[in-house]
mmCIF file of C-alpha atoms in Angstrom:
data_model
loop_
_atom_site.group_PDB
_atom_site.id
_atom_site.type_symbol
_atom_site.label_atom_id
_atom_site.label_comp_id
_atom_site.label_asym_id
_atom_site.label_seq_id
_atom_site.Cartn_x
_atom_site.Cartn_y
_atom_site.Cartn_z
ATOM 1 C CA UNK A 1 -16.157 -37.998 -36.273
ATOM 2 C CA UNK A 2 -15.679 -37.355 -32.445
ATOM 3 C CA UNK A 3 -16.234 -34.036 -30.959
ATOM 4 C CA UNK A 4 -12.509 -33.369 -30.449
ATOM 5 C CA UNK A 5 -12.026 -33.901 -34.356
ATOM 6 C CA UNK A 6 -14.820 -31.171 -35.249
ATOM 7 C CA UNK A 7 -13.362 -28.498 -32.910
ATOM 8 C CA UNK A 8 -11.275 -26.448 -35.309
ATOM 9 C CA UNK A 9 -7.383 -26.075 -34.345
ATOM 10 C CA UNK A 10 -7.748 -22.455 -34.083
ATOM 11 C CA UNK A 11 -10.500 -19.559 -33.928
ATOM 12 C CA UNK A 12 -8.946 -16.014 -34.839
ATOM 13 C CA UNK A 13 -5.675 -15.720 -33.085
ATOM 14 C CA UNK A 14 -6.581 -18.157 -30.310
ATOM 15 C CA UNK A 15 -5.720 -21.773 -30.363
ATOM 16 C CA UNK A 16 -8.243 -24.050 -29.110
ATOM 17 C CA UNK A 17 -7.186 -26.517 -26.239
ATOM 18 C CA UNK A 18 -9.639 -29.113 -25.206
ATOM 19 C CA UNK A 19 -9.125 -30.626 -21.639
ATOM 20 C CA UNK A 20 -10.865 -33.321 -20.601
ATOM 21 C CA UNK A 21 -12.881 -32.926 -17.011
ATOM 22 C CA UNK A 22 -12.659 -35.748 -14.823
ATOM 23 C CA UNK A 23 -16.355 -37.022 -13.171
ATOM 24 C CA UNK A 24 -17.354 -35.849 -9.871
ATOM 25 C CA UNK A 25 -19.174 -37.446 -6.879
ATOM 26 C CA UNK A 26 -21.932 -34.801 -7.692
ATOM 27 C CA UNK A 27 -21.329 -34.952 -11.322
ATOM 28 C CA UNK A 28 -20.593 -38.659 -12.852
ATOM 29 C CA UNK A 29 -20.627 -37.390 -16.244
ATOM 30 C CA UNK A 30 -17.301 -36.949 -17.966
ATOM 31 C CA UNK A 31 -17.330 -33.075 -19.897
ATOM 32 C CA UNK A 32 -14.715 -31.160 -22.569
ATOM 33 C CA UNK A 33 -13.687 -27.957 -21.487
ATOM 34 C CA UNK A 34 -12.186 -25.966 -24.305
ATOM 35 C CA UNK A 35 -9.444 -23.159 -23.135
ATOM 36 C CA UNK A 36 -8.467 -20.862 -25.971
ATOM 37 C CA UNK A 37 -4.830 -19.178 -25.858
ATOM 38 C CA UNK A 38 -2.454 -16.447 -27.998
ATOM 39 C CA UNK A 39 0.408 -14.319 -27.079
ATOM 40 C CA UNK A 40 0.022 -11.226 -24.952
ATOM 41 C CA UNK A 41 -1.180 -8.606 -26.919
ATOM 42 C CA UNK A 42 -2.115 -6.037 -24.205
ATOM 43 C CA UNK A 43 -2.776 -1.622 -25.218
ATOM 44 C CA UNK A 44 -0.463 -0.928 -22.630
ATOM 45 C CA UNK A 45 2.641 -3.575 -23.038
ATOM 46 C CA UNK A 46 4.896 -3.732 -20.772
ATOM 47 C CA UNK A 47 8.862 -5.736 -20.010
ATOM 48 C CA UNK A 48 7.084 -8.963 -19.625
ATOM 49 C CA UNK A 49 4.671 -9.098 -22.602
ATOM 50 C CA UNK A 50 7.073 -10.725 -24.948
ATOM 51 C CA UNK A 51 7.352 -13.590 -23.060
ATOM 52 C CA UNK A 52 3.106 -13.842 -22.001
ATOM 53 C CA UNK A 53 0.473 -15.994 -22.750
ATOM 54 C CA UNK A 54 -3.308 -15.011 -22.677
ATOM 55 C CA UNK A 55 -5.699 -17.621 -21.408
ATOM 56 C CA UNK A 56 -9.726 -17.602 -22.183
ATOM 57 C CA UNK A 57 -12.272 -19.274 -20.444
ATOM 58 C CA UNK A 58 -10.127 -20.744 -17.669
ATOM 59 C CA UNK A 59 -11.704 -23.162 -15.520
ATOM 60 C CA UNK A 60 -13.581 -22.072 -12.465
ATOM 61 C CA UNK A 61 -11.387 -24.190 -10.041
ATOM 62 C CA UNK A 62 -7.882 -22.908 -11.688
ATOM 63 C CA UNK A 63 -4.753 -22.410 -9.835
ATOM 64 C CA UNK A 64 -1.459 -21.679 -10.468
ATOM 65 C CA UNK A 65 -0.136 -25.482 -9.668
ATOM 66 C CA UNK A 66 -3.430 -26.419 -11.841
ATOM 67 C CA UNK A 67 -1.316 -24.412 -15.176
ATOM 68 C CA UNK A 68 1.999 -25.229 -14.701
ATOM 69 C CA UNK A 69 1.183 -28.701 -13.844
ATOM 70 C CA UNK A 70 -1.141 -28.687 -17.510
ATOM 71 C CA UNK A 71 1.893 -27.366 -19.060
ATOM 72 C CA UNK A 72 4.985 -29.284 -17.535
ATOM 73 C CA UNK A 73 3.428 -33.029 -16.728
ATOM 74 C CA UNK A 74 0.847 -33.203 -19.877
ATOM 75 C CA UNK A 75 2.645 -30.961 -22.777
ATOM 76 C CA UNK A 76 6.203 -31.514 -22.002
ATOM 77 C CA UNK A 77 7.340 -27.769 -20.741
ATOM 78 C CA UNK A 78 10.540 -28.052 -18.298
ATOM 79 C CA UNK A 79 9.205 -27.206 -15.014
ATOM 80 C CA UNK A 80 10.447 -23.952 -13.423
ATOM 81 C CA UNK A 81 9.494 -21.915 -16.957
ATOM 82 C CA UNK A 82 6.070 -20.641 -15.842
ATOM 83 C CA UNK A 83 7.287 -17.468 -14.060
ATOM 84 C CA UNK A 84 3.794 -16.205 -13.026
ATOM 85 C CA UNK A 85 0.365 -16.428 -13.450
ATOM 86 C CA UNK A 86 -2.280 -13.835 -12.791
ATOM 87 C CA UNK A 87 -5.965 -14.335 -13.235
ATOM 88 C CA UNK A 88 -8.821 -11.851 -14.057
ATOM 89 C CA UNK A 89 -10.477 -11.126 -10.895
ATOM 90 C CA UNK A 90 -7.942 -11.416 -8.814
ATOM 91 C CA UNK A 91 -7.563 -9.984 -4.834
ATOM 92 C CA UNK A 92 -4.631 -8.529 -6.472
ATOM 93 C CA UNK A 93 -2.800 -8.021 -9.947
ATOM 94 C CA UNK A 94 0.444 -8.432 -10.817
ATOM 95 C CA UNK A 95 1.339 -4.538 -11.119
ATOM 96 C CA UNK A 96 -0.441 -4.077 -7.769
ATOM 97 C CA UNK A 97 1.644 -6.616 -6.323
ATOM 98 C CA UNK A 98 4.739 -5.395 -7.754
ATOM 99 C CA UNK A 99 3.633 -1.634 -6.187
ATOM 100 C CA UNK A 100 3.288 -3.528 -2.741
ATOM 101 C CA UNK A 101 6.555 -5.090 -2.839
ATOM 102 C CA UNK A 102 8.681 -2.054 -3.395
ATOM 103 C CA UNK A 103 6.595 -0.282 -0.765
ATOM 104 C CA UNK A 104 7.023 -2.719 1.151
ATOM 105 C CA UNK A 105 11.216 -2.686 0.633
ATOM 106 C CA UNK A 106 11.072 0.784 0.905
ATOM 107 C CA UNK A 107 9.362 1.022 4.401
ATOM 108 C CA UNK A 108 12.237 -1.894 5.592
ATOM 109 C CA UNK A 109 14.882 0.806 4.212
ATOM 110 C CA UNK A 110 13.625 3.655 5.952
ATOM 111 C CA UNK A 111 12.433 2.213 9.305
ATOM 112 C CA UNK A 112 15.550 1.920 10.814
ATOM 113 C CA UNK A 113 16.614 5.119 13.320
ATOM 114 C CA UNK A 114 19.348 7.419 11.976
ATOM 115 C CA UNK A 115 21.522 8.192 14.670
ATOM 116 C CA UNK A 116 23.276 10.765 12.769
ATOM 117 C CA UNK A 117 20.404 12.750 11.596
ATOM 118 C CA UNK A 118 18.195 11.484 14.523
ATOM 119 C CA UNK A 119 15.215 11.038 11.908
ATOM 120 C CA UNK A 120 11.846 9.190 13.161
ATOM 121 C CA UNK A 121 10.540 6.001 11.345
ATOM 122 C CA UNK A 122 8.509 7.404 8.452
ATOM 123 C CA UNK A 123 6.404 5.609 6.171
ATOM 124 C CA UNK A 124 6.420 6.410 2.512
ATOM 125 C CA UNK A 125 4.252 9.750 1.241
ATOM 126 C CA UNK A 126 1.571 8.564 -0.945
ATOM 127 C CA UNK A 127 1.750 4.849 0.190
ATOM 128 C CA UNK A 128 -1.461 3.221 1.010
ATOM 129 C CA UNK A 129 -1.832 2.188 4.626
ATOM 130 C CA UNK A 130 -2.214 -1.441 3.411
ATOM 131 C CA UNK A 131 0.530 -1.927 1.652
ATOM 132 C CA UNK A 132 2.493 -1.684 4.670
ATOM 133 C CA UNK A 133 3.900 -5.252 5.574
ATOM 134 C CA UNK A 134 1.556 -7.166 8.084
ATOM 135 C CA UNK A 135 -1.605 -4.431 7.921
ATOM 136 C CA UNK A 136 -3.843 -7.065 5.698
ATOM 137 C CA UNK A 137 -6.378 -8.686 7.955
ATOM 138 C CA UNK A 138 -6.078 -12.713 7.401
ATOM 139 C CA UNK A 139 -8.174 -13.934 4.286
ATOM 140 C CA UNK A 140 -11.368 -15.846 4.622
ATOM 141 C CA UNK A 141 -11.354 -18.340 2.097
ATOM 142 C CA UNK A 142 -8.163 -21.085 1.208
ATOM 143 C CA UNK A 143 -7.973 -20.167 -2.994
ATOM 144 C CA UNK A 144 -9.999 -18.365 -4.797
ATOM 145 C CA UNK A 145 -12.684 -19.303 -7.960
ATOM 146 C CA UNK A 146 -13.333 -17.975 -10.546
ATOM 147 C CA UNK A 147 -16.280 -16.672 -12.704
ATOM 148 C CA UNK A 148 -17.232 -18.599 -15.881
ATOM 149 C CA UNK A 149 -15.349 -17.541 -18.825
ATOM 150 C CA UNK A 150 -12.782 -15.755 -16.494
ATOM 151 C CA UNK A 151 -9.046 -15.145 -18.281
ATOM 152 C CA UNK A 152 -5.695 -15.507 -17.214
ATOM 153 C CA UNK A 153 -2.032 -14.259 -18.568
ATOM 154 C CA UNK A 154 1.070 -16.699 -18.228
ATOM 155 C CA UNK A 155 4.335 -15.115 -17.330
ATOM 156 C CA UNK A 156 7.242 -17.484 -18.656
ATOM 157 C CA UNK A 157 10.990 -16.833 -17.857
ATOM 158 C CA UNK A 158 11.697 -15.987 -21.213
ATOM 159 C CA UNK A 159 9.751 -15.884 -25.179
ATOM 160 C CA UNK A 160 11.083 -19.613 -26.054
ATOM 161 C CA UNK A 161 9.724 -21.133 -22.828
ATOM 162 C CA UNK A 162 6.391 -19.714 -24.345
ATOM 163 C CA UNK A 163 7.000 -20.284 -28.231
ATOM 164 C CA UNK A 164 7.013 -24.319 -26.619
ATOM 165 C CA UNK A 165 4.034 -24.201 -25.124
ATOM 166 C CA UNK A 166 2.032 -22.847 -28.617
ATOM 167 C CA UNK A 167 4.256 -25.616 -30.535
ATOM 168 C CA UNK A 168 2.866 -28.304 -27.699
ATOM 169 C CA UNK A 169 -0.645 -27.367 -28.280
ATOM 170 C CA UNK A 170 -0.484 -27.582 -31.840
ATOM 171 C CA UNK A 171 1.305 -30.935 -32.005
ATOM 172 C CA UNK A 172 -1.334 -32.168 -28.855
ATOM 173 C CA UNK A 173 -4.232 -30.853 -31.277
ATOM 174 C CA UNK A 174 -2.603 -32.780 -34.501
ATOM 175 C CA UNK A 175 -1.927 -36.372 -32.360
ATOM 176 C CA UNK A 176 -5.117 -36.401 -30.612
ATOM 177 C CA UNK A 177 -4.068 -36.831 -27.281
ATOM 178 C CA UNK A 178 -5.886 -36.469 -24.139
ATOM 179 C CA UNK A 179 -5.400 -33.721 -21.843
ATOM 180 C CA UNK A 180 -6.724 -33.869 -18.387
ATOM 181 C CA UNK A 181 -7.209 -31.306 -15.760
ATOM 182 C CA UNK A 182 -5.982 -31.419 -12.591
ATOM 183 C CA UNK A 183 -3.833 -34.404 -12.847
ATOM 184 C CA UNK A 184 -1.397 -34.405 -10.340
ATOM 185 C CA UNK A 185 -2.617 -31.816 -8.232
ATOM 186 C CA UNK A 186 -3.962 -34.152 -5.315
ATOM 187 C CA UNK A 187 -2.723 -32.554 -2.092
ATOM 188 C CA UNK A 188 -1.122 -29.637 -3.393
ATOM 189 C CA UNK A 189 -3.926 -27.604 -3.800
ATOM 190 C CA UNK A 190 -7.040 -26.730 -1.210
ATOM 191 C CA UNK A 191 -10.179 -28.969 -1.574
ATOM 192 C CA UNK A 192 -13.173 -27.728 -2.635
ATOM 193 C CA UNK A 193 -16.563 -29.054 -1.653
ATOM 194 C CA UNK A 194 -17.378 -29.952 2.101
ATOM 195 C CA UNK A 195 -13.693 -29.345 3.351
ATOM 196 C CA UNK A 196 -13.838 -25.588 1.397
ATOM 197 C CA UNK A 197 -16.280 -24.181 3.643
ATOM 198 C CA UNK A 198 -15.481 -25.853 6.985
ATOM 199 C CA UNK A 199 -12.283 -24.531 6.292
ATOM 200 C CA UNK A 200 -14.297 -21.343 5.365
ATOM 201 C CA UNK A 201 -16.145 -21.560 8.717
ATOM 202 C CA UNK A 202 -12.094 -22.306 10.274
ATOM 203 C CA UNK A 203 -10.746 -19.222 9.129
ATOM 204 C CA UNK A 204 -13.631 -16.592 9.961
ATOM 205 C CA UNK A 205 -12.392 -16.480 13.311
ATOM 206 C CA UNK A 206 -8.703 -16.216 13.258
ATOM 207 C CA UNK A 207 -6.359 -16.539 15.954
ATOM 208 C CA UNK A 208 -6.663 -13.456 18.419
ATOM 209 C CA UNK A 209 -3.074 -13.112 18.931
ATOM 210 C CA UNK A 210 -2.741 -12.863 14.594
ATOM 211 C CA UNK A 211 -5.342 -10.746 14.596
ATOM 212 C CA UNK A 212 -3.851 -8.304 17.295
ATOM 213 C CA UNK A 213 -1.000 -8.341 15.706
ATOM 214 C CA UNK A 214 -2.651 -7.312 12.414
ATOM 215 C CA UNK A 215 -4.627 -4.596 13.736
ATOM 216 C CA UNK A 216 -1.138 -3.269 15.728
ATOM 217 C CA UNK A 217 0.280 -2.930 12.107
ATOM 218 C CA UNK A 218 -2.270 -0.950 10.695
ATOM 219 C CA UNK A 219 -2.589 1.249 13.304
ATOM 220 C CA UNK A 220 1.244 1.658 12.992
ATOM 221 C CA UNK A 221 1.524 2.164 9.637
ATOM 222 C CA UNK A 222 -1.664 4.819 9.438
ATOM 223 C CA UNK A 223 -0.441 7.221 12.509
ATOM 224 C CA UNK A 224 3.369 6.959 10.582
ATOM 225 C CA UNK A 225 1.372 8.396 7.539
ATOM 226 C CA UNK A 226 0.100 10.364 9.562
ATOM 227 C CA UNK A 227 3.073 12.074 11.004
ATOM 228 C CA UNK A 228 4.473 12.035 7.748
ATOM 229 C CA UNK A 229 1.479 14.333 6.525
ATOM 230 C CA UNK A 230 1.936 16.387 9.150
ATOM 231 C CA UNK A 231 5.903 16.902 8.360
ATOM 232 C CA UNK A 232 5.020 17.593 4.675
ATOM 233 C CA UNK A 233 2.327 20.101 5.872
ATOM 234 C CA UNK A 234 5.265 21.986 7.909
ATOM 235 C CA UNK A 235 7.781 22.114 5.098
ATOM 236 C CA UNK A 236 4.730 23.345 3.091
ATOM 237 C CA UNK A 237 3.973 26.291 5.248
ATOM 238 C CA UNK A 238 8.355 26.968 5.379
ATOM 239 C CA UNK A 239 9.411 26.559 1.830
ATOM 240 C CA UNK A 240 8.307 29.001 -0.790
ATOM 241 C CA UNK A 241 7.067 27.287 -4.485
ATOM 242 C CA UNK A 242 9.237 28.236 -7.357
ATOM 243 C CA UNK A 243 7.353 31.512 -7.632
ATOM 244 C CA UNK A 244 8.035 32.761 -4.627
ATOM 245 C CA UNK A 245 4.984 32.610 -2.378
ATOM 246 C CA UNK A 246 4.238 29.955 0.730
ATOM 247 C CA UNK A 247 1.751 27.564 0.785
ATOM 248 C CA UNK A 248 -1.193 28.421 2.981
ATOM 249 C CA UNK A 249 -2.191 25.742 4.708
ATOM 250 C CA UNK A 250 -4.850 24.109 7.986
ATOM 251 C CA UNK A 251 -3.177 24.740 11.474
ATOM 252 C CA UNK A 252 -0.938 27.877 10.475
ATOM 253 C CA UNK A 253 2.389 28.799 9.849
ATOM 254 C CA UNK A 254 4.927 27.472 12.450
ATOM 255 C CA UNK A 255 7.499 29.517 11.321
ATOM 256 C CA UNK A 256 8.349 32.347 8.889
ATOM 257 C CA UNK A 257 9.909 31.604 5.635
ATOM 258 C CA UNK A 258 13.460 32.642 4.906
ATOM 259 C CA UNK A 259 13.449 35.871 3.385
ATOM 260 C CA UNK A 260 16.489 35.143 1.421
ATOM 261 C CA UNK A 261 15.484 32.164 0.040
ATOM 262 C CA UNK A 262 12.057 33.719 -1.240
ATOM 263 C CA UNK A 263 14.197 36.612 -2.504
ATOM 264 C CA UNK A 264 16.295 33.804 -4.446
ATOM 265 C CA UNK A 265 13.576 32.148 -5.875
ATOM 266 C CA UNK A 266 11.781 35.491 -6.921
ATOM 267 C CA UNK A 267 14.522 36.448 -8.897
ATOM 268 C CA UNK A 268 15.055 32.727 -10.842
ATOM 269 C CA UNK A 269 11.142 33.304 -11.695
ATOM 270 C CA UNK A 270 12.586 37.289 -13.460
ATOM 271 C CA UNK A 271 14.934 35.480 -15.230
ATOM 272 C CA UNK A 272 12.690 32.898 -16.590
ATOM 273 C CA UNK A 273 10.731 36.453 -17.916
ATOM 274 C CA UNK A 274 13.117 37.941 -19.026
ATOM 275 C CA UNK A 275 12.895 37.113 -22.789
ATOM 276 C CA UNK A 276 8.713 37.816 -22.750
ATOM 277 C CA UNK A 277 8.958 41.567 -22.054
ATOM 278 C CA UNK A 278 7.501 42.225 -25.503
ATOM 279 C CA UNK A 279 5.914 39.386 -26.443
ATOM 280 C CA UNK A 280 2.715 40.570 -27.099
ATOM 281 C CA UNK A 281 1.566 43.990 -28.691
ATOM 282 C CA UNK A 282 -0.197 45.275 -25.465
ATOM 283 C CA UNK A 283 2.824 44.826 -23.898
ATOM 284 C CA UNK A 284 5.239 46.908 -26.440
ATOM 285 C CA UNK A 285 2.763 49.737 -25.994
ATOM 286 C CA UNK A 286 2.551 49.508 -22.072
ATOM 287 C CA UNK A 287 6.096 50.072 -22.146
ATOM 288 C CA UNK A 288 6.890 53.012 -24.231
ATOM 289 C CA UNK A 289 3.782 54.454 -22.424
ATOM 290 C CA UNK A 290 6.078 54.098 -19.565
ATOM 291 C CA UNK A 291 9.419 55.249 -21.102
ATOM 292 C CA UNK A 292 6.809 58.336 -22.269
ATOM 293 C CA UNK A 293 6.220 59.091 -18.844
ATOM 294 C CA UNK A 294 9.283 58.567 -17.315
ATOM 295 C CA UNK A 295 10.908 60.985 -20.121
ATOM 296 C CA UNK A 296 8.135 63.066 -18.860
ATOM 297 C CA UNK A 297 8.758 63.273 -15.418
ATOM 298 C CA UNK A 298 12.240 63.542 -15.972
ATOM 299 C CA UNK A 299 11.670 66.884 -17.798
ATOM 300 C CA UNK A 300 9.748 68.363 -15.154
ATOM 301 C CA UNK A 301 12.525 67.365 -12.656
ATOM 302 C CA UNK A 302 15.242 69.378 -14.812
ATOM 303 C CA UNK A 303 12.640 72.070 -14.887
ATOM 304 C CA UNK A 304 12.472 72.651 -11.436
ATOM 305 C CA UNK A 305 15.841 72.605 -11.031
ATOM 306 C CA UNK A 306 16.633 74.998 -13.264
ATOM 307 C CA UNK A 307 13.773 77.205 -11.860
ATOM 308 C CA UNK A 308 15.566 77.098 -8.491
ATOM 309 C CA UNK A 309 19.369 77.493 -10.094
ATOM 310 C CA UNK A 310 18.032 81.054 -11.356
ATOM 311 C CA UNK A 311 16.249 81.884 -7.736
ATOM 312 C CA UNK A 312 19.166 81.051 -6.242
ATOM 313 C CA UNK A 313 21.298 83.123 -8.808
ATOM 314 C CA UNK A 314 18.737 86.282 -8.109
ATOM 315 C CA UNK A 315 19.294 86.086 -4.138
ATOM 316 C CA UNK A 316 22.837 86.677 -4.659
ATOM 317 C CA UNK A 317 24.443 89.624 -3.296
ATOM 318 C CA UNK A 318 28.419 90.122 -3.307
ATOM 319 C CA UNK A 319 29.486 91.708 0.193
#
């Protein structure tokens, strides 16, 4: 029985995929790597889950043209259905990246100058400083690899482009047939050995012009966040909160708040307490305390008054 034969089809929910790993000049010695793959079943799903596949125990030299190569060439997927891949580890995830881009699409929309309004280029509030196009210094190292045992999730274009790929492991599994990784990937991927660290060595000292260029954009994009700090600062120290008072804030007030609009807003938060008058016991007593006293001091008002009626009346005297 080979080795492939004893390797069950499946362990749990993960089907078991054994690739074949060609010899090295370091390493003559043909090896089986065994990747192990189910559906997406993250806590948190999200739009793409449906259609994702989880990888285990991804080789340490994987790329993206390594897995859609495995999948297209060797297990007869169309090409174009692998959508995305993102690995565990990575500079930066898939929801990250997806955070950049709009950023990024927001700070195009808003840098251009509004001649009607006259407003300044503003960066977005809240944004970090790097995800402003142009403010990442230039990477270090060609690709990226990966710790031993590291995971990955396939994005496909849609569920049946992934239902194939389970079906094409199963029937690969059933027929015997030989996998083997990296075929086809010669020149479309970095080398590694030697030519990965003198290109390493390469890209340590970028060009000065790039890196000017980079620095220029993060400079730009921190002293816009600045300014638009500063602006929300202003508006803060302005514009009364929904109860009525303004925001203290560093630096002082640069001008007083409208008193109308502080007025307005005072007398939304009455009406929103209107209906909790007597709410609590404390409360009913408080007030006919006060109705009490006010039915108190009304009395002593109409007692005076008639105390003065009858002075007046006794100072009268008819010519």
């Amino acid at each position: 029985m080979s080795p492939s034969e004893a390797v069950p089809l499946k362990i749990g929910d993960y089907h078991v995929l054994p690739i074949a790993l060609p010899s090295l000049p370091s390493y003559r010695i043909p090896s089986t790597h065994y990747l192990y793959l189910r559906p997406h079943e993250p806590k948190i799903p999200n739009p793409s889950t449906p259609r994702s596949l989880f990888l285990v125990n991804v080789p340490i030299d994987a790329t993206e043209v390594h897995l859609k190569l495995l999948f297209s060439t060797q297990m007869a997927l169309p090409s174009g259905r692998i959508e995305e891949v993102q690995f565990d580890g990575a500079r930066k995830s898939i929801s990250e990246a997806e955070d950049a881009a709009s950023t990024s699409k927001m700070l195009k929309a808003q840098a251009h100058d509004d001649t009607k309004s006259k407003k300044r280029k503003r960066i977005v509030e809240g944004a970090s400083i790097q995800d402003a196009e142009g403010a990442h210094l230039p990477g270090t190292w060609d690709r990226d690899i990966w710790r031993s045992g590291s995971s990955a999730v396939i994005i496909f274009v849609d569920r049946a482009s992934m239902d194939a790929v389970v079906k094409s492991v199963r029937r690969v599994r059933k027929s015997g047939e030989r996998i083997v990784w990296g075929k086809g990937v010669e020149g479309k991927v970095p080398a590694l050995g030697p030519e990965r660290y003198l290109s390493h060595h390469k890209l340590r000292y970028p060009d000065k012009t790039l890196l000017l260029e980079t620095v220029n954009n993060y400079m730009t994009a921190y002293a816009n966040k600045e300014a638009a700090r500063a602006r929300k600062l202003t508006r803060q120290r302005q514009e009364p909160d929904e109860d009525g008072f303004v925001t203290v804030t560093r630096g002082g007030r640069s001008g007083p708040a409208r008193q109308e609009q502080a007025q307005e807003v005072l007398e939304k938060h009455k009406e929103r307490q209107k209906g909790l008058e007597d709410f609590y016991r404390f409360q009913s007593r408080e007030k006919k305390k006060e109705r009490a006293g006010e039915l108190i001091k009304k009395f002593e008002e109409d007692r005076e008054k008639v105390r003065k009626m009858r002075e007046r009346r006794g100072r009268f005297k008819p010519e």
